[in-house]
Amino acid sequence: MINASFGGNPGLVAVRSFRVISGMAKKAKVIPLRRNTSPNIGAFILKVVLRGVKPPIWRRLRVATDLTLRDLHHVLQIAIGWTDSHLHEFEVGGKRYGMPDPQEDIGPSTLDEQNYRLTELFRKGIRADYLYDFGDDWRHQIVVEDVVSSESNAPKAQCLAGARACPPEDCHGPHGYGDLLEVLANPSNKRYAELREWVGPYFAPEDFDPAFVNRELRGAGSASWRRKREQFYGS
């Protein structure tokens, strides 16, 4: 059964706007990176799979070992196709990393993702989790498939391969996305026109363009790239 809370409901616009604004307001102020004392040993090859979605949505990425977890967050947002409109969190080795809120005193705070570089946390075979949107609960499994050398002029982040489009924001997680795909596959469904209008005429679940992703990843890891990605974060 399709949940009537998404689609052409005028009230949804206000709810989505509130979620975006409230989510962004809780994000931490950008601070300078701590000095990198670990040698750059090259790049990690990561396989990222969106959990709970079939057929699978996945990306294979090459990321420089000296990127921070915050940089990886931005890379994942671009590579998967999210809009960075909600909160997020990493879990690596049983520890949580994210954007700590100094005004939040309920439970243990996450470690600041800006202060940890990938080379400190990752090695071949490591598995990590990336959670995006605490309401819709989009969980991504990250597997470090390999560690490779890289040329000095190689991009800091590159999408090597992938499959299928990113789900629309605010479609209620994997279960809601499954319902949405079911409707879009059946033009005779009474909600087809409503949901097709909601996702837009160009949304195609099977489409994925790594060339577009790599254009957006140009400059990854640089100060100007971070500023551009974080210009709407709350202080």
mmCIF file of C-alpha atoms in Angstrom:
data_model
loop_
_atom_site.group_PDB
_atom_site.id
_atom_site.type_symbol
_atom_site.label_atom_id
_atom_site.label_comp_id
_atom_site.label_asym_id
_atom_site.label_seq_id
_atom_site.Cartn_x
_atom_site.Cartn_y
_atom_site.Cartn_z
ATOM 1 C CA MET A 1 0.000 0.000 0.000
ATOM 2 C CA ILE A 2 1.324 3.462 -0.889
ATOM 3 C CA ASN A 3 1.753 5.888 1.950
ATOM 4 C CA ALA A 4 -0.310 8.958 1.151
ATOM 5 C CA SER A 5 2.091 11.229 3.007
ATOM 6 C CA PHE A 6 4.295 11.678 -0.047
ATOM 7 C CA GLY A 7 3.371 12.695 -3.550
ATOM 8 C CA GLY A 8 1.151 15.580 -4.451
ATOM 9 C CA ASN A 9 0.196 16.548 -0.912
ATOM 10 C CA PRO A 10 0.519 20.338 -0.403
ATOM 11 C CA GLY A 11 1.265 19.791 3.284
ATOM 12 C CA LEU A 12 4.310 17.732 2.349
ATOM 13 C CA VAL A 13 6.054 20.799 0.969
ATOM 14 C CA ALA A 14 5.912 22.495 4.345
ATOM 15 C CA VAL A 15 7.014 19.335 6.159
ATOM 16 C CA ARG A 16 9.928 18.752 3.800
ATOM 17 C CA SER A 17 10.988 22.395 4.089
ATOM 18 C CA PHE A 18 10.876 22.194 7.873
ATOM 19 C CA ARG A 19 12.961 19.000 7.875
ATOM 20 C CA VAL A 20 15.570 20.509 5.612
ATOM 21 C CA ILE A 21 15.811 23.752 7.556
ATOM 22 C CA SER A 22 15.829 22.086 10.955
ATOM 23 C CA GLY A 23 18.350 19.480 9.829
ATOM 24 C CA MET A 24 20.736 22.022 8.383
ATOM 25 C CA ALA A 25 20.452 24.276 11.437
ATOM 26 C CA LYS A 26 21.854 21.536 13.644
ATOM 27 C CA LYS A 27 24.998 21.081 11.590
ATOM 28 C CA ALA A 28 28.269 22.166 13.130
ATOM 29 C CA LYS A 29 30.356 25.132 12.182
ATOM 30 C CA VAL A 30 33.177 24.405 9.742
ATOM 31 C CA ILE A 31 36.564 24.400 11.489
ATOM 32 C CA PRO A 32 40.087 24.186 10.066
ATOM 33 C CA LEU A 33 41.459 20.714 9.518
ATOM 34 C CA ARG A 34 44.039 19.489 11.986
ATOM 35 C CA ARG A 35 47.489 18.943 10.567
ATOM 36 C CA ASN A 36 47.925 15.716 8.650
ATOM 37 C CA THR A 37 50.688 13.730 10.335
ATOM 38 C CA SER A 38 49.984 10.493 8.431
ATOM 39 C CA PRO A 39 51.770 9.793 5.158
ATOM 40 C CA ASN A 40 49.685 9.716 1.994
ATOM 41 C CA ILE A 41 49.934 6.103 0.867
ATOM 42 C CA GLY A 42 47.729 6.511 -2.184
ATOM 43 C CA ALA A 43 44.027 5.857 -2.492
ATOM 44 C CA PHE A 44 41.321 3.546 -1.197
ATOM 45 C CA ILE A 45 38.971 1.683 -3.520
ATOM 46 C CA LEU A 46 35.547 1.720 -1.874
ATOM 47 C CA LYS A 47 32.402 -0.228 -2.740
ATOM 48 C CA VAL A 48 29.328 1.617 -1.451
ATOM 49 C CA VAL A 49 25.950 -0.138 -1.450
ATOM 50 C CA LEU A 50 22.629 1.367 -0.372
ATOM 51 C CA ARG A 51 21.110 -1.158 2.018
ATOM 52 C CA GLY A 52 17.584 -2.501 1.678
ATOM 53 C CA VAL A 53 17.083 -1.577 -1.987
ATOM 54 C CA LYS A 54 16.640 -4.094 -4.817
ATOM 55 C CA PRO A 55 17.942 -4.174 -7.474
ATOM 56 C CA PRO A 56 20.995 -2.765 -5.670
ATOM 57 C CA ILE A 57 22.118 0.849 -5.912
ATOM 58 C CA TRP A 58 25.909 0.915 -5.661
ATOM 59 C CA ARG A 59 29.027 2.933 -6.463
ATOM 60 C CA ARG A 60 32.724 2.072 -6.677
ATOM 61 C CA LEU A 61 34.936 5.010 -5.710
ATOM 62 C CA ARG A 62 38.628 5.811 -5.587
ATOM 63 C CA VAL A 63 39.345 8.301 -2.792
ATOM 64 C CA ALA A 64 42.653 9.693 -1.587
ATOM 65 C CA THR A 65 43.752 8.381 1.770
ATOM 66 C CA ASP A 66 44.339 11.882 3.134
ATOM 67 C CA LEU A 67 40.710 12.976 2.754
ATOM 68 C CA THR A 68 38.759 13.453 5.968
ATOM 69 C CA LEU A 69 35.510 11.725 6.852
ATOM 70 C CA ARG A 70 33.798 15.076 6.204
ATOM 71 C CA ASP A 71 35.274 15.038 2.690
ATOM 72 C CA LEU A 72 34.031 11.483 2.244
ATOM 73 C CA HIS A 73 30.565 12.616 3.299
ATOM 74 C CA HIS A 74 30.579 15.149 0.468
ATOM 75 C CA VAL A 75 31.917 12.566 -1.980
ATOM 76 C CA LEU A 76 29.151 10.122 -1.038
ATOM 77 C CA GLN A 77 26.452 12.769 -1.370
ATOM 78 C CA ILE A 78 27.620 13.514 -4.905
ATOM 79 C CA ALA A 79 28.310 9.929 -5.944
ATOM 80 C CA ILE A 80 25.010 8.510 -4.694
ATOM 81 C CA GLY A 81 23.016 11.582 -5.703
ATOM 82 C CA TRP A 82 21.676 12.976 -2.424
ATOM 83 C CA THR A 83 21.166 16.699 -1.808
ATOM 84 C CA ASP A 84 22.786 17.024 1.666
ATOM 85 C CA SER A 85 19.449 18.188 3.073
ATOM 86 C CA HIS A 86 19.503 16.054 6.244
ATOM 87 C CA LEU A 87 21.794 14.930 9.037
ATOM 88 C CA HIS A 88 24.261 12.099 8.596
ATOM 89 C CA GLU A 89 26.627 9.892 10.569
ATOM 90 C CA PHE A 90 29.437 7.381 10.034
ATOM 91 C CA GLU A 91 30.122 4.289 12.097
ATOM 92 C CA VAL A 92 33.654 2.904 11.824
ATOM 93 C CA GLY A 93 35.088 0.308 14.176
ATOM 94 C CA GLY A 94 32.208 0.698 16.606
ATOM 95 C CA LYS A 95 32.644 4.475 16.914
ATOM 96 C CA ARG A 96 30.289 7.165 15.608
ATOM 97 C CA TYR A 97 31.535 10.163 13.633
ATOM 98 C CA GLY A 98 29.523 13.105 12.402
ATOM 99 C CA MET A 99 28.820 16.771 13.036
ATOM 100 C CA PRO A 100 28.514 17.157 16.814
ATOM 101 C CA ASP A 101 25.917 19.620 18.032
ATOM 102 C CA PRO A 102 27.297 21.560 21.036
ATOM 103 C CA GLN A 103 23.713 22.160 22.229
ATOM 104 C CA GLU A 104 22.807 18.469 22.169
ATOM 105 C CA ASP A 105 23.376 16.797 25.534
ATOM 106 C CA ILE A 106 21.298 13.631 25.116
ATOM 107 C CA GLY A 107 23.525 10.583 25.030
ATOM 108 C CA PRO A 108 27.163 10.392 23.932
ATOM 109 C CA SER A 109 28.181 12.862 21.244
ATOM 110 C CA THR A 110 29.590 11.760 17.920
ATOM 111 C CA LEU A 111 33.269 12.330 17.205
ATOM 112 C CA ASP A 112 33.924 15.232 14.860
ATOM 113 C CA GLU A 113 34.326 13.855 11.335
ATOM 114 C CA GLN A 114 36.441 16.833 10.315
ATOM 115 C CA ASN A 115 39.230 15.677 12.611
ATOM 116 C CA TYR A 116 39.747 12.196 11.180
ATOM 117 C CA ARG A 117 41.420 11.291 7.918
ATOM 118 C CA LEU A 118 40.629 8.104 6.060
ATOM 119 C CA THR A 119 44.168 6.800 6.451
ATOM 120 C CA GLU A 120 43.657 6.790 10.246
ATOM 121 C CA LEU A 121 40.476 4.686 10.093
ATOM 122 C CA PHE A 122 40.482 2.613 6.914
ATOM 123 C CA ARG A 123 42.506 -0.310 5.687
ATOM 124 C CA LYS A 124 41.837 -3.067 3.192
ATOM 125 C CA GLY A 125 38.860 -5.182 4.252
ATOM 126 C CA ILE A 126 37.392 -2.640 6.657
ATOM 127 C CA ARG A 127 33.596 -2.239 6.625
ATOM 128 C CA ALA A 128 31.894 0.962 7.701
ATOM 129 C CA ASP A 129 28.374 2.377 7.701
ATOM 130 C CA TYR A 130 27.139 5.745 6.507
ATOM 131 C CA LEU A 131 23.663 6.830 7.644
ATOM 132 C CA TYR A 132 21.907 9.665 5.847
ATOM 133 C CA ASP A 133 18.576 11.215 6.908
ATOM 134 C CA PHE A 134 17.713 9.930 10.374
ATOM 135 C CA GLY A 135 14.010 9.923 9.453
ATOM 136 C CA ASP A 136 14.123 7.986 6.186
ATOM 137 C CA ASP A 137 17.083 5.974 7.499
ATOM 138 C CA TRP A 138 19.159 5.526 4.367
ATOM 139 C CA ARG A 139 22.013 3.199 5.356
ATOM 140 C CA HIS A 140 25.042 2.674 3.142
ATOM 141 C CA GLN A 141 27.572 -0.104 3.562
ATOM 142 C CA ILE A 142 31.137 0.945 2.747
ATOM 143 C CA VAL A 143 33.705 -1.780 2.039
ATOM 144 C CA VAL A 144 37.382 -0.932 1.557
ATOM 145 C CA GLU A 145 38.202 -3.254 -1.340
ATOM 146 C CA ASP A 146 41.803 -2.232 -1.914
ATOM 147 C CA VAL A 147 44.586 0.268 -1.296
ATOM 148 C CA VAL A 148 46.345 1.495 -4.439
ATOM 149 C CA SER A 149 49.065 3.934 -5.382
ATOM 150 C CA SER A 150 48.110 7.133 -7.156
ATOM 151 C CA GLU A 151 49.816 9.733 -9.311
ATOM 152 C CA SER A 152 50.531 13.100 -7.733
ATOM 153 C CA ASN A 153 48.106 14.813 -10.106
ATOM 154 C CA ALA A 154 45.335 12.218 -9.729
ATOM 155 C CA PRO A 155 41.950 13.543 -8.555
ATOM 156 C CA LYS A 156 41.260 13.148 -4.863
ATOM 157 C CA ALA A 157 37.969 11.413 -5.592
ATOM 158 C CA GLN A 158 36.693 9.568 -8.631
ATOM 159 C CA CYS A 159 33.709 7.372 -9.407
ATOM 160 C CA LEU A 160 34.884 4.225 -11.182
ATOM 161 C CA ALA A 161 31.544 2.478 -11.676
ATOM 162 C CA GLY A 162 28.022 2.248 -10.350
ATOM 163 C CA ALA A 163 24.450 1.250 -11.005
ATOM 164 C CA ARG A 164 20.986 2.778 -10.723
ATOM 165 C CA ALA A 165 19.772 6.227 -9.790
ATOM 166 C CA CYS A 166 19.569 7.689 -6.319
ATOM 167 C CA PRO A 167 16.100 7.495 -4.734
ATOM 168 C CA PRO A 168 14.224 10.801 -4.438
ATOM 169 C CA GLU A 169 14.702 12.620 -1.151
ATOM 170 C CA ASP A 170 11.929 12.176 1.438
ATOM 171 C CA CYS A 171 10.316 9.115 -0.131
ATOM 172 C CA HIS A 172 10.291 7.327 3.257
ATOM 173 C CA GLY A 173 13.336 5.129 3.017
ATOM 174 C CA PRO A 174 13.812 1.780 1.266
ATOM 175 C CA HIS A 175 10.244 0.578 1.870
ATOM 176 C CA GLY A 176 8.696 3.799 0.592
ATOM 177 C CA TYR A 177 11.019 3.776 -2.398
ATOM 178 C CA GLY A 178 9.918 0.234 -3.225
ATOM 179 C CA ASP A 179 6.296 1.347 -3.173
ATOM 180 C CA LEU A 180 7.156 4.323 -5.363
ATOM 181 C CA LEU A 181 8.865 2.129 -7.958
ATOM 182 C CA GLU A 182 5.869 -0.194 -7.980
ATOM 183 C CA VAL A 183 3.555 2.684 -8.870
ATOM 184 C CA LEU A 184 5.895 4.158 -11.495
ATOM 185 C CA ALA A 185 6.096 0.779 -13.221
ATOM 186 C CA ASN A 186 2.317 0.686 -13.639
ATOM 187 C CA PRO A 187 0.813 3.673 -15.508
ATOM 188 C CA SER A 188 -2.672 2.320 -14.812
ATOM 189 C CA ASN A 189 -2.177 2.750 -11.052
ATOM 190 C CA LYS A 190 -4.463 5.480 -9.721
ATOM 191 C CA ARG A 191 -1.491 7.280 -8.135
ATOM 192 C CA TYR A 192 0.789 7.080 -11.163
ATOM 193 C CA ALA A 193 0.159 10.641 -12.425
ATOM 194 C CA GLU A 194 0.507 12.108 -8.944
ATOM 195 C CA LEU A 195 3.809 10.402 -8.159
ATOM 196 C CA ARG A 196 5.237 10.865 -11.628
ATOM 197 C CA GLU A 197 4.658 14.594 -11.235
ATOM 198 C CA TRP A 198 6.269 14.473 -7.779
ATOM 199 C CA VAL A 199 9.498 12.784 -8.926
ATOM 200 C CA GLY A 200 9.630 14.788 -12.155
ATOM 201 C CA PRO A 201 9.568 13.750 -15.798
ATOM 202 C CA TYR A 202 13.265 12.849 -15.972
ATOM 203 C CA PHE A 203 13.533 10.469 -13.040
ATOM 204 C CA ALA A 204 14.553 7.032 -14.307
ATOM 205 C CA PRO A 205 15.453 4.408 -11.662
ATOM 206 C CA GLU A 206 17.889 2.583 -13.951
ATOM 207 C CA ASP A 207 19.922 5.639 -14.972
ATOM 208 C CA PHE A 208 23.392 6.392 -13.647
ATOM 209 C CA ASP A 209 26.021 8.631 -15.255
ATOM 210 C CA PRO A 210 29.529 8.366 -13.734
ATOM 211 C CA ALA A 211 30.778 11.148 -16.029
ATOM 212 C CA PHE A 212 28.344 13.592 -14.407
ATOM 213 C CA VAL A 213 29.439 12.462 -10.942
ATOM 214 C CA ASN A 214 33.107 12.956 -11.795
ATOM 215 C CA ARG A 215 32.463 16.482 -13.053
ATOM 216 C CA GLU A 216 30.916 17.291 -9.668
ATOM 217 C CA LEU A 217 33.856 15.694 -7.861
ATOM 218 C CA ARG A 218 36.448 17.950 -9.492
ATOM 219 C CA GLY A 219 38.449 19.750 -6.844
ATOM 220 C CA ALA A 220 37.406 17.318 -4.100
ATOM 221 C CA GLY A 221 39.371 17.847 -0.919
ATOM 222 C CA SER A 222 40.382 21.431 -1.674
ATOM 223 C CA ALA A 223 39.458 24.325 0.600
ATOM 224 C CA SER A 224 37.367 26.005 -2.100
ATOM 225 C CA TRP A 225 35.477 22.762 -2.780
ATOM 226 C CA ARG A 226 34.685 22.376 0.923
ATOM 227 C CA ARG A 227 33.477 25.976 1.180
ATOM 228 C CA LYS A 228 31.197 25.495 -1.810
ATOM 229 C CA ARG A 229 29.774 22.286 -0.405
ATOM 230 C CA GLU A 230 29.245 23.748 3.068
ATOM 231 C CA GLN A 231 28.061 27.274 2.293
ATOM 232 C CA PHE A 232 24.535 26.534 3.550
ATOM 233 C CA TYR A 233 25.533 24.753 6.749
ATOM 234 C CA GLY A 234 24.339 26.397 9.953
ATOM 235 C CA SER A 235 26.853 27.962 12.313
#
